PDB file of C-alpha atoms in Angstrom:
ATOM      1  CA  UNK R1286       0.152  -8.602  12.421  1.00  0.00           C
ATOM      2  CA  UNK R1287      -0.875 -12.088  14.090  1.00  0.00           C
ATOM      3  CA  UNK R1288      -4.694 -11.920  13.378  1.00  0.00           C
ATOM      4  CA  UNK R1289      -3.663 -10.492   9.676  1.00  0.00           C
ATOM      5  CA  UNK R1290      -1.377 -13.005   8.638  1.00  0.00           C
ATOM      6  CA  UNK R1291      -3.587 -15.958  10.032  1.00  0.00           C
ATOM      7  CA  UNK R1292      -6.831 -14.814   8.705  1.00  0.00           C
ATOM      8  CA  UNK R1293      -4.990 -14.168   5.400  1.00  0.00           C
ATOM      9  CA  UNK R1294      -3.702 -17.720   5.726  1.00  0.00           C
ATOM     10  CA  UNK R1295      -6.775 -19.196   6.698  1.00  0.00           C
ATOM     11  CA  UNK R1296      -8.815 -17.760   3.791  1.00  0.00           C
ATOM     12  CA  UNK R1297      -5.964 -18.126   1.266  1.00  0.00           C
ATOM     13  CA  UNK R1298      -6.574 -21.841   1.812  1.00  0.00           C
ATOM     14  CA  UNK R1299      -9.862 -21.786   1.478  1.00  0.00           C
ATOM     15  CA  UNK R1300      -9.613 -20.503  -2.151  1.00  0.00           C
ATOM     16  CA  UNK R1301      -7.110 -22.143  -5.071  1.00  0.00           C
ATOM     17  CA  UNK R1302      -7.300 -21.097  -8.664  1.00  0.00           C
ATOM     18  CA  UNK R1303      -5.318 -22.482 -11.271  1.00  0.00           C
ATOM     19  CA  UNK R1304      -5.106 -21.367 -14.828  1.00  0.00           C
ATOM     20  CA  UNK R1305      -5.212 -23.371 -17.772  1.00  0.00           C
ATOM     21  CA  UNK R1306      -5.448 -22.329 -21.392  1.00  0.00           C
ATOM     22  CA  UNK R1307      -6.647 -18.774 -20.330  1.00  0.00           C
ATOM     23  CA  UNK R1308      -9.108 -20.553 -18.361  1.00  0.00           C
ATOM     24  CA  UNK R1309      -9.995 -20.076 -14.892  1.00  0.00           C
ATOM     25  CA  UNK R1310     -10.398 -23.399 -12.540  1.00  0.00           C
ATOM     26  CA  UNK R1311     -11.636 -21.865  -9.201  1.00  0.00           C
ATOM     27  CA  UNK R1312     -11.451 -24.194  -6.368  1.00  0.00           C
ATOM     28  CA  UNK R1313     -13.277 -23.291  -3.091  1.00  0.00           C
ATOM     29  CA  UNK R1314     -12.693 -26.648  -0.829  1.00  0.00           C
ATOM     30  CA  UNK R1315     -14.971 -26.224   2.064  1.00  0.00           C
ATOM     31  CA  UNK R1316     -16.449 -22.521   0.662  1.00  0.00           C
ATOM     32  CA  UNK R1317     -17.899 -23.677  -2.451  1.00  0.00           C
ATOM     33  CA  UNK R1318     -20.390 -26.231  -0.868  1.00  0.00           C
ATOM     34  CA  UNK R1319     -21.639 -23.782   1.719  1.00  0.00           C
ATOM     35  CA  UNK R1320     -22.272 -21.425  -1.618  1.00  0.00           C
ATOM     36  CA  UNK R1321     -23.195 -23.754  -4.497  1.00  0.00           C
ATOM     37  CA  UNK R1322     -27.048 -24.673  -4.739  1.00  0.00           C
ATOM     38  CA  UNK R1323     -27.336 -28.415  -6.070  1.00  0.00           C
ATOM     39  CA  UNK R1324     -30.250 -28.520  -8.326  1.00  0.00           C
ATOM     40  CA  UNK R1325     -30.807 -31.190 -11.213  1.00  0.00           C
ATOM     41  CA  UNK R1326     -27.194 -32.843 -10.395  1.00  0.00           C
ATOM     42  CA  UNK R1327     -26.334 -29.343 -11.860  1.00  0.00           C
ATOM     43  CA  UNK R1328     -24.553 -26.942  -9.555  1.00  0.00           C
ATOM     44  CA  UNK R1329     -24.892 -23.425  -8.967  1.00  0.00           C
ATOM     45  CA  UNK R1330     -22.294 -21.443  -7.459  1.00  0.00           C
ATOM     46  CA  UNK R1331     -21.693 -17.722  -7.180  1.00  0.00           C
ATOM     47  CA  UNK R1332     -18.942 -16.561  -9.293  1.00  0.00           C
ATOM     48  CA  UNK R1333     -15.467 -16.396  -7.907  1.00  0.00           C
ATOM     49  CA  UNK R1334     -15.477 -12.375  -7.732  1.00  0.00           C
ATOM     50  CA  UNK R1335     -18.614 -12.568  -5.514  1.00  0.00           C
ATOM     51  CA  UNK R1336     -17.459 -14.751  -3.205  1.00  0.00           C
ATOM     52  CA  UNK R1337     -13.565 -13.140  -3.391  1.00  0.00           C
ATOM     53  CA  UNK R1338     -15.457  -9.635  -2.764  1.00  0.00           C
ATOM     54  CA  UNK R1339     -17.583 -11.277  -0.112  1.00  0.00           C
ATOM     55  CA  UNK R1340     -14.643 -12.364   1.797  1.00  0.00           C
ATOM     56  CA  UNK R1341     -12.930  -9.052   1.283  1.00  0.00           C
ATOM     57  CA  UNK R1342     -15.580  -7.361   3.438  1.00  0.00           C
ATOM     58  CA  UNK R1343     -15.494 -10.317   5.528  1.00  0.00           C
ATOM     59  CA  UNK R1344     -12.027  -9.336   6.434  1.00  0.00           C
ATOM     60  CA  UNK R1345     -12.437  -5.697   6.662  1.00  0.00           C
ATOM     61  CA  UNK R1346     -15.243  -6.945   9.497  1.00  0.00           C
ATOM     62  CA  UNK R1347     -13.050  -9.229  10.970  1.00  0.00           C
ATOM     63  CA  UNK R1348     -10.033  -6.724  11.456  1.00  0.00           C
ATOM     64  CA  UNK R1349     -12.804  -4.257  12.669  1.00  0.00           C
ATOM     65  CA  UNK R1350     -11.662  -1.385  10.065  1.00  0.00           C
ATOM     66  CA  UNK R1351     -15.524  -0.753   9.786  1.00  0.00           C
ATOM     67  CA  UNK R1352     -15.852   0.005  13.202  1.00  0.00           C
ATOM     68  CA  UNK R1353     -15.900   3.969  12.585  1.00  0.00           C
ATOM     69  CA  UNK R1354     -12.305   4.642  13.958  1.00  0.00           C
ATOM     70  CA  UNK R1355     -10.105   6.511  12.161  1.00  0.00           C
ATOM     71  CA  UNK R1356      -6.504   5.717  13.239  1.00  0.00           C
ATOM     72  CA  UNK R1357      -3.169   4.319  11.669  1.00  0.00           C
ATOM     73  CA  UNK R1358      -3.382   0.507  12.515  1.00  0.00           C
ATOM     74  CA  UNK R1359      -6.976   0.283  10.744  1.00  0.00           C
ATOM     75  CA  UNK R1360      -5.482   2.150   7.837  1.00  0.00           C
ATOM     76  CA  UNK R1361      -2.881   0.419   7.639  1.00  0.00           C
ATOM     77  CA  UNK R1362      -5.117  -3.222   7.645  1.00  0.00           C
ATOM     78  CA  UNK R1363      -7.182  -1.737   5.267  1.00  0.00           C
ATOM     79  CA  UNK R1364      -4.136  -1.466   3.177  1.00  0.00           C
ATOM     80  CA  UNK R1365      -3.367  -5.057   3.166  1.00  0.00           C
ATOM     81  CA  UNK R1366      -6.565  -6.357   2.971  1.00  0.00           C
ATOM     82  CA  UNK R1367      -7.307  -4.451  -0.765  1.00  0.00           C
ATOM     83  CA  UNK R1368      -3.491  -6.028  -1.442  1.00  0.00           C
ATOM     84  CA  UNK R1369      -5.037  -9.482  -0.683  1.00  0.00           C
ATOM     85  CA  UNK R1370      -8.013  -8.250  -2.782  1.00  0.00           C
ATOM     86  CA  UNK R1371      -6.167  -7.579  -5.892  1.00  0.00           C
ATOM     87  CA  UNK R1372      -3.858 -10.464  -5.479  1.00  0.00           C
ATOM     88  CA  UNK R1373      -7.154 -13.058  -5.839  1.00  0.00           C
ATOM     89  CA  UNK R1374      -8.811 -10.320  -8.977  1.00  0.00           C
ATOM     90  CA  UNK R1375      -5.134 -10.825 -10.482  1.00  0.00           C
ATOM     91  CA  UNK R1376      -5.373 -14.649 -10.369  1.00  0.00           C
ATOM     92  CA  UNK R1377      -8.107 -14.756 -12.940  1.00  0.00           C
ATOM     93  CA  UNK R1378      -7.253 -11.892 -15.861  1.00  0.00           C
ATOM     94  CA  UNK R1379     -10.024 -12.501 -17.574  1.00  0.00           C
ATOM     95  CA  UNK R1380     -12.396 -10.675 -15.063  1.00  0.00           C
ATOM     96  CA  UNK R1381     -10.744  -7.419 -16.596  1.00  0.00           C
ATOM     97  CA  UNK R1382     -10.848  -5.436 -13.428  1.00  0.00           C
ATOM     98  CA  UNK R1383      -7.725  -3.389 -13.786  1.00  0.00           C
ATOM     99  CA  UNK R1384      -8.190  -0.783 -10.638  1.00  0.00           C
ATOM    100  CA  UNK R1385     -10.088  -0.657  -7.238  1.00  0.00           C
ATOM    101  CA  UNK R1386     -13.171   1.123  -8.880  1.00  0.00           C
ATOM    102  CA  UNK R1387     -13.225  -1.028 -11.934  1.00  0.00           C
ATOM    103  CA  UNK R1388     -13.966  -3.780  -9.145  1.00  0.00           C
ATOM    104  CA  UNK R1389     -16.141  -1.383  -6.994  1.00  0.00           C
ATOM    105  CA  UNK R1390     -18.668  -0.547  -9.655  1.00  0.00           C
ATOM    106  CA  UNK R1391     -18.134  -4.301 -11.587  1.00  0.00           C
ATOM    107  CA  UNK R1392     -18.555  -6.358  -8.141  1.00  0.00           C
ATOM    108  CA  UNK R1393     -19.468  -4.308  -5.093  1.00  0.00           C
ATOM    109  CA  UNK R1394     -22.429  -2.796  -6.695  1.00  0.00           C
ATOM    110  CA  UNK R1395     -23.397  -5.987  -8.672  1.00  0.00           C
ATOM    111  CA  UNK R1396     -23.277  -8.277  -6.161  1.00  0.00           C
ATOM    112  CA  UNK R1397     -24.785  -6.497  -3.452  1.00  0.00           C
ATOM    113  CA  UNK R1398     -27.350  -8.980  -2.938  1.00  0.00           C
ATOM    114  CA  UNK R1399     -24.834 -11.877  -2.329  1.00  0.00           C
ATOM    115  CA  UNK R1400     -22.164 -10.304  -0.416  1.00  0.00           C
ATOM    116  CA  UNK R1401     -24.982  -9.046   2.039  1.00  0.00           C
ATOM    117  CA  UNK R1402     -26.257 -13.066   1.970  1.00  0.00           C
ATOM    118  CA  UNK R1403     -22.122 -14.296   2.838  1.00  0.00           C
ATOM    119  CA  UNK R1404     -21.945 -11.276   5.393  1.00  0.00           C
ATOM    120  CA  UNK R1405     -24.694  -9.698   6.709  1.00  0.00           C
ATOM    121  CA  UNK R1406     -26.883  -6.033   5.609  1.00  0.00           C
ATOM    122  CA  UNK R1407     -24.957  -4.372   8.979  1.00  0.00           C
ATOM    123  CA  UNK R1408     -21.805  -5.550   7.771  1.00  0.00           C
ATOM    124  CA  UNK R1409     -22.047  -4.591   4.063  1.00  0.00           C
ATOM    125  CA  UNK R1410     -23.319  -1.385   5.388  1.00  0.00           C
ATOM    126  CA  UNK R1411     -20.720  -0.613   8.009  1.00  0.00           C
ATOM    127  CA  UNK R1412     -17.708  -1.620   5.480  1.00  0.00           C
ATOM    128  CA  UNK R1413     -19.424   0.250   2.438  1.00  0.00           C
ATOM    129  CA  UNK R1414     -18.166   3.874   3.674  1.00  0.00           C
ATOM    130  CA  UNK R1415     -14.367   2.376   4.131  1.00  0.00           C
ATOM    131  CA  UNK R1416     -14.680   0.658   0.499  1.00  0.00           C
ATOM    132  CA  UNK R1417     -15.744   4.043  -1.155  1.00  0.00           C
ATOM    133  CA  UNK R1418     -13.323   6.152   1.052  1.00  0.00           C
ATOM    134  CA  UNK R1419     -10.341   3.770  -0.319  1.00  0.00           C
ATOM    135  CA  UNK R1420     -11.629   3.750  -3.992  1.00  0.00           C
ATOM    136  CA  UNK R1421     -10.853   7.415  -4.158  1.00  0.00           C
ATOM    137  CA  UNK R1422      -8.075   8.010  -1.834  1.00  0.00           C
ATOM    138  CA  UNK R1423      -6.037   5.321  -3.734  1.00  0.00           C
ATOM    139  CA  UNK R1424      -5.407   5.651  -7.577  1.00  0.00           C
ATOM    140  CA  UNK R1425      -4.270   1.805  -7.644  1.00  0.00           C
ATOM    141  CA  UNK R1426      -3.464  -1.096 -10.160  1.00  0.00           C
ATOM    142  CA  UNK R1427      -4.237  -4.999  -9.720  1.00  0.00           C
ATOM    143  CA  UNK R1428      -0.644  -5.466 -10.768  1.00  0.00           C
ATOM    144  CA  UNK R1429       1.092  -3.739  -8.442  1.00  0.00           C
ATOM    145  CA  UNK R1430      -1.238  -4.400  -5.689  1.00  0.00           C
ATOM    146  CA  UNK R1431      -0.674  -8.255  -6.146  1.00  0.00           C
ATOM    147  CA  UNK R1432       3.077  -7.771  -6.469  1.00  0.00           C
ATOM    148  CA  UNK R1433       3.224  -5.417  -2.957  1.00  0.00           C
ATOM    149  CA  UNK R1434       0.840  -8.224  -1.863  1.00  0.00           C
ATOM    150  CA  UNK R1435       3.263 -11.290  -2.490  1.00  0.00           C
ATOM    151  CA  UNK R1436       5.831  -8.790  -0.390  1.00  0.00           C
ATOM    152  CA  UNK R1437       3.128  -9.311   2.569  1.00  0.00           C
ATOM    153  CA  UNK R1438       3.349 -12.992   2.267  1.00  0.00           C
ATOM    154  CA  UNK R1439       6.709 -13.205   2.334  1.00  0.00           C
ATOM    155  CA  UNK R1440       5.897 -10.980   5.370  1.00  0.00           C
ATOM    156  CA  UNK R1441       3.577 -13.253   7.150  1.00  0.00           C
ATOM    157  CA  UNK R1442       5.487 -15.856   6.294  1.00  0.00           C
ATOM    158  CA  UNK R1443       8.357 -14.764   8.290  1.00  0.00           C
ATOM    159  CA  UNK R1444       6.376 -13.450  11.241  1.00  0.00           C
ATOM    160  CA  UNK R1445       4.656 -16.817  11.675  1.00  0.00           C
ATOM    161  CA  UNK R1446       7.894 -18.539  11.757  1.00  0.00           C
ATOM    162  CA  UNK R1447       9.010 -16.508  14.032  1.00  0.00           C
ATOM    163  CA  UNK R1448       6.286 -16.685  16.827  1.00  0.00           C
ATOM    164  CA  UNK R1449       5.605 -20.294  16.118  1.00  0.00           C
ATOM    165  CA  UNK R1450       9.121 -21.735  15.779  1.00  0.00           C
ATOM    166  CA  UNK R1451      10.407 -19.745  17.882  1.00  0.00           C
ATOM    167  CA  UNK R1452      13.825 -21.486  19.101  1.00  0.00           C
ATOM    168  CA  UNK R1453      13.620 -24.158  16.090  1.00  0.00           C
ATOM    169  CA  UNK R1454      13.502 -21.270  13.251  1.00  0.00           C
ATOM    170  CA  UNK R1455      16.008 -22.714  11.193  1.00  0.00           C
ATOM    171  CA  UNK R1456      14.676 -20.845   8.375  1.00  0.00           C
ATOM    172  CA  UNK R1457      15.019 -17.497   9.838  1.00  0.00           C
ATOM    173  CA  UNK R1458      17.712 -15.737   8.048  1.00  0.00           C
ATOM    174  CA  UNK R1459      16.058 -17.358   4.496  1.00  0.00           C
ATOM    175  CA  UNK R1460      12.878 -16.143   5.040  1.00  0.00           C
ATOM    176  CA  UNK R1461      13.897 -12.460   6.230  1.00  0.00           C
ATOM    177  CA  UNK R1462      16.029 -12.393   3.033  1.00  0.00           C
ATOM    178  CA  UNK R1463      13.255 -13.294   0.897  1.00  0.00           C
ATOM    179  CA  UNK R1464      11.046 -10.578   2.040  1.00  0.00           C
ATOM    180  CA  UNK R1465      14.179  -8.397   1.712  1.00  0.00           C
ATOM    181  CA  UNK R1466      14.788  -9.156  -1.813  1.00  0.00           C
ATOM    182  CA  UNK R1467      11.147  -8.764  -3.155  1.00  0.00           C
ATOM    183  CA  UNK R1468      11.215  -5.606  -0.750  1.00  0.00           C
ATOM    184  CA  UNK R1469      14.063  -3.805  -2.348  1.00  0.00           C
ATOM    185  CA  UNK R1470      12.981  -5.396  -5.880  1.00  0.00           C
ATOM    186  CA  UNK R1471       9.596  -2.895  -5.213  1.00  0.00           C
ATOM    187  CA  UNK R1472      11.817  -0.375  -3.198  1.00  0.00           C
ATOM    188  CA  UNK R1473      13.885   0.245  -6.804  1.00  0.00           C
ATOM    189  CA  UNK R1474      10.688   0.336  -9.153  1.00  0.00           C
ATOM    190  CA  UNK R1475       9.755   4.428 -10.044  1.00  0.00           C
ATOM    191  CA  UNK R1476       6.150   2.858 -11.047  1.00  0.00           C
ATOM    192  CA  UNK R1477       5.702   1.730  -7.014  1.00  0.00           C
ATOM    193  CA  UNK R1478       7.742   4.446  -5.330  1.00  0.00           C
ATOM    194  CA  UNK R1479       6.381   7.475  -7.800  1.00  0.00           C
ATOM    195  CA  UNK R1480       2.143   6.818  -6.589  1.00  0.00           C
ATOM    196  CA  UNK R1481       1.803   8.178  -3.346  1.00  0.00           C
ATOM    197  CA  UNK R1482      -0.424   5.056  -2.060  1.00  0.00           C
ATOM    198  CA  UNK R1483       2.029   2.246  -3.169  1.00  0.00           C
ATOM    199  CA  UNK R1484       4.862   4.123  -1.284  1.00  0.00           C
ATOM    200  CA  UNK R1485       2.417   4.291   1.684  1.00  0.00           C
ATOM    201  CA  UNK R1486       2.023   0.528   1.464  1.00  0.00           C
ATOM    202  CA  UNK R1487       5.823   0.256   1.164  1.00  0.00           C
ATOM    203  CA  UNK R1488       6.382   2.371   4.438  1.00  0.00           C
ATOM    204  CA  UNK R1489       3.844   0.199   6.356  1.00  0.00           C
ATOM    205  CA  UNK R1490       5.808  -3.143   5.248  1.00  0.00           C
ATOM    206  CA  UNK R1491       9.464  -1.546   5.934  1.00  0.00           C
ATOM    207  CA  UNK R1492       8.224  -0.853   9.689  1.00  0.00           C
ATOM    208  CA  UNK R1493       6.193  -3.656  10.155  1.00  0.00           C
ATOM    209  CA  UNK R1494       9.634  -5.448   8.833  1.00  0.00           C
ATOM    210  CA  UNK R1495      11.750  -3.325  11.413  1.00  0.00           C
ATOM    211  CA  UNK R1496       9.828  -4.287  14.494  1.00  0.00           C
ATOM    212  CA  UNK R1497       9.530  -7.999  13.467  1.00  0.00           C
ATOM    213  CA  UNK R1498      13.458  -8.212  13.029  1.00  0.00           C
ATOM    214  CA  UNK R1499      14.079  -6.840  16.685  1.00  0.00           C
ATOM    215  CA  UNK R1500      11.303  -9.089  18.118  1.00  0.00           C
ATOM    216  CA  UNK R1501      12.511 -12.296  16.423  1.00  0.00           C
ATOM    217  CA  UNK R1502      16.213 -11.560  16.655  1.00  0.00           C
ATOM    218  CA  UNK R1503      15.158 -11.609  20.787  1.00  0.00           C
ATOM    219  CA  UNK R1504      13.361 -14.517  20.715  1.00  0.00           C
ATOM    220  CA  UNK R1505      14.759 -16.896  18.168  1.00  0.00           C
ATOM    221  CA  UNK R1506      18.219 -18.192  18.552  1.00  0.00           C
ATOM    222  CA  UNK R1507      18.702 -18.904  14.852  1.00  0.00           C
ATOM    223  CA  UNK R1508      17.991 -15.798  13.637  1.00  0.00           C
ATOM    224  CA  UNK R1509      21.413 -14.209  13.801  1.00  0.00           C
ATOM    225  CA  UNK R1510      21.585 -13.026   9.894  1.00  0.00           C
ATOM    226  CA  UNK R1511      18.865 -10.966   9.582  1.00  0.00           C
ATOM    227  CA  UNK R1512      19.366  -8.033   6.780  1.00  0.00           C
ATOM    228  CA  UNK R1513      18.500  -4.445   7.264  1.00  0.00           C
ATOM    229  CA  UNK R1514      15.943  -2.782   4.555  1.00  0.00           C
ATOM    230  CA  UNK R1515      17.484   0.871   2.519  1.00  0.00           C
ATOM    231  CA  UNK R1516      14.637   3.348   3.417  1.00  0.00           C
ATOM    232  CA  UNK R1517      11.937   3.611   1.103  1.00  0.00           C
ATOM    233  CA  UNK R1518      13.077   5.694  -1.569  1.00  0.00           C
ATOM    234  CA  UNK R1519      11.529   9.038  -2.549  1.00  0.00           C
ATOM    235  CA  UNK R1520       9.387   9.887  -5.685  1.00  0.00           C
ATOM    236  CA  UNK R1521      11.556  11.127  -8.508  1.00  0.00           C
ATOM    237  CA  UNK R1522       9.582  13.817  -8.123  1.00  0.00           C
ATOM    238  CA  UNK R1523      10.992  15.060  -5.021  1.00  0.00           C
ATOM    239  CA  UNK R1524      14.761  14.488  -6.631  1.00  0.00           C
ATOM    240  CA  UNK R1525      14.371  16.737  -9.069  1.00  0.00           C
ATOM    241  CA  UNK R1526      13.039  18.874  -6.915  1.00  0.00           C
ATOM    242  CA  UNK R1527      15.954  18.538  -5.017  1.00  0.00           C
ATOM    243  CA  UNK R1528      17.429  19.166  -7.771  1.00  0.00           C
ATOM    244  CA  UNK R1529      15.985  21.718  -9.099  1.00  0.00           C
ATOM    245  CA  UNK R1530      15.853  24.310  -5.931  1.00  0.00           C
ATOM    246  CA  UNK R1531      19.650  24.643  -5.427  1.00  0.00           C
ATOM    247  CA  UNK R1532      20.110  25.079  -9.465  1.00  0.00           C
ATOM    248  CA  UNK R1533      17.461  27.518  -8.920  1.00  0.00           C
ATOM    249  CA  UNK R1534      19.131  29.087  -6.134  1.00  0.00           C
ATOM    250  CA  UNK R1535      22.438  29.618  -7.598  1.00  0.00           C
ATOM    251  CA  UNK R1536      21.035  31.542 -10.086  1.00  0.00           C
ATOM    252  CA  UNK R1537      18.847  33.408  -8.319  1.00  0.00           C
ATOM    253  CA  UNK R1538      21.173  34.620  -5.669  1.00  0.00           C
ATOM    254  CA  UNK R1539      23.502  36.305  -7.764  1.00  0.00           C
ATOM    255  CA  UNK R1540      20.687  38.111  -9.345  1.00  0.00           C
ATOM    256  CA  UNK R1541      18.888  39.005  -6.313  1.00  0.00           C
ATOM    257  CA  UNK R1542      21.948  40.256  -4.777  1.00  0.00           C
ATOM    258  CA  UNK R1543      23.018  42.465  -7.997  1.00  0.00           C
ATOM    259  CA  UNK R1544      19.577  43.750  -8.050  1.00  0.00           C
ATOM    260  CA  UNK R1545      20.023  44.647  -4.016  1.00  0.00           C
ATOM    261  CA  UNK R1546      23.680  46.263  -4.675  1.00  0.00           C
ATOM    262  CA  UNK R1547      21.881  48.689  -7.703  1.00  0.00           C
ATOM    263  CA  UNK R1548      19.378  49.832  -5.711  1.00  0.00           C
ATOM    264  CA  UNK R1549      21.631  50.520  -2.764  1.00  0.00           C
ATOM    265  CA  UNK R1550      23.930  52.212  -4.890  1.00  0.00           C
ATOM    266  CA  UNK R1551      21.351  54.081  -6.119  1.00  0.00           C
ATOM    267  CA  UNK R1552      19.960  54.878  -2.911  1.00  0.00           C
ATOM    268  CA  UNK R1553      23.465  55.941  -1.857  1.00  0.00           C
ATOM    269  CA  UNK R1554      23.625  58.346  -4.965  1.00  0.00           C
ATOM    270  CA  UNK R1555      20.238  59.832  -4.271  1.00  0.00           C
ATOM    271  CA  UNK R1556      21.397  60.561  -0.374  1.00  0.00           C
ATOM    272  CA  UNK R1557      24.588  61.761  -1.749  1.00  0.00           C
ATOM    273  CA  UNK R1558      22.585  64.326  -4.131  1.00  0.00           C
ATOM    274  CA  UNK R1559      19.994  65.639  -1.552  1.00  0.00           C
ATOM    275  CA  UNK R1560      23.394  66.816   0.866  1.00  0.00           C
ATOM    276  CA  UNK R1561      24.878  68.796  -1.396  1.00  0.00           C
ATOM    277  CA  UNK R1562      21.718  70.470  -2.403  1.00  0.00           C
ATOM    278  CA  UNK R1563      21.593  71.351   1.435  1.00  0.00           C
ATOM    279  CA  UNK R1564      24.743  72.246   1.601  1.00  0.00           C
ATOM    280  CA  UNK R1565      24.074  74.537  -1.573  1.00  0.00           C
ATOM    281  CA  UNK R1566      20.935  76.182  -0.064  1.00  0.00           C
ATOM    282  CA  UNK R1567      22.863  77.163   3.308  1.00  0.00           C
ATOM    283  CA  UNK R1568      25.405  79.351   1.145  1.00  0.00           C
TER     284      UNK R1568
END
């Protein structure tokens, strides 16, 4: 969590956007000199989704997801990374990227050329199988992404308090309790619990959550209030198949059991008939 939050922190810095009568004003502070081209007095810049999917794969790099493992931490920082993705695509509507291959096919594939000039041709190559591996294992919205993503921040936010405040966290309780609120707000939505991949997301934050709570509530003396997430709730799915099976059951059983009787009756009968006809030959 400590290189996530601060790279997220670093680069969310690094790029502002502010909307004003549906129109985008994209401010890159120290980023947009090293990628503007000053020609004429007239300045050329790559446009904000090149440079936003630029630094996307610039953070897959940097979290070494693209290294070829395969385990549950690099999943798991993959997972926040396309959050802070679609947070920054959601921050300017008018791109009209609505899912994760909307913006693979729109941007990755577009801007190939620039992202490998920002990164490097290894690097775009290396990340390229995790991008297309996470396209189609996760049927995913901007909207929801961003929202799960503003539960990471609140996240971050409280992990960096506590490990840099440490025994001045005044703020300690406040800031769990924000990430609990937007947690359960999420937590009680059927939209993010029902789709396998945001409840995936959801898990990740509730343990990431669970472990930060026992660490700070060690190390930081004014973190005494700290609230407990409810578990991550099923898909409704699974309730009415919960449901469903014991209705199911109740009628089944009864039947299944008459049926079993008949037939053992009728067995009996049959045993019953085949004695006597013994019994009948003998005389």
């Amino acid at each position: 969590m400590d290189n996530l939050c601060k790279l997220v922190n670093a680069v969310d810095k690094g790029f502002s956007v502010e909307v004003n009568n549906s129109k985008a004003m994209i401010e890159f502070d120290k980023i947009q000199s090293k990628y503007c081209t000053s020609e004429d007095e007239e300045a050329t810049c790559y446009s904000y989704e090149a440079i936003i999917s630029s630094y996307f794969i610039k953070l897959l790099n940097n979290f070494k997801i693209c290294n070829g493992e395969d385990n549950l931490e690099n999943d798991k920082l993959a997972q926040y990374t396309i959050l802070w993705l679609f947070h920054k695509l959601n921050k300017n509507s008018q791109n009209g990227i609505s899912n994760l291959n909307d913006f693979r096919n729109t941007y990755i594939k577009e801007n190939k050329d620039i992202i490998k000039i920002i990164n490097d041709d290894k690097v775009y190559n290396n990340c390229k199988d995790v991008i297309n591996k996470k396209i189609y294992s996760m049927p995913i919205g901007v909207k929801e992404m961003s929202r799960l993503y503003e539960a990471l921040k609140f996240l971050c936010k409280f992990y960096t308090g506590c490990n840099e405040k440490e025994t001045n966290y005044t703020s300690c309780s406040q800031d769990a309790q924000d990430f609990a609120k937007h947690f359960e707000g999420l937590n009680q939505d059927s939209n993010i619990t029902g789709n396998s991949s945001y409840r995936e997301i959801l898990y990740n934050l509730f343990n990431d959550y669970d472990h930060l709570k026992t660490d700070c509530a060690e190390k930081c003396t004014d973190c005494k209030d700290i609230p407990t997430l409810s578990e991550v709730k099923a898909p409704p799915s699974s309730s009415i198949a919960k449901t469903l099976i014991p209705v199911l059951l109740t009628f089944a059983i009864p039947v299944f059991l008459g049926i079993a009787y008949k037939y053992s009756l009728f067995g009996f009968h049959k045993r019953v008939q085949r004695k006597h006809l013994r019994e009948r030959l003998k005389k």
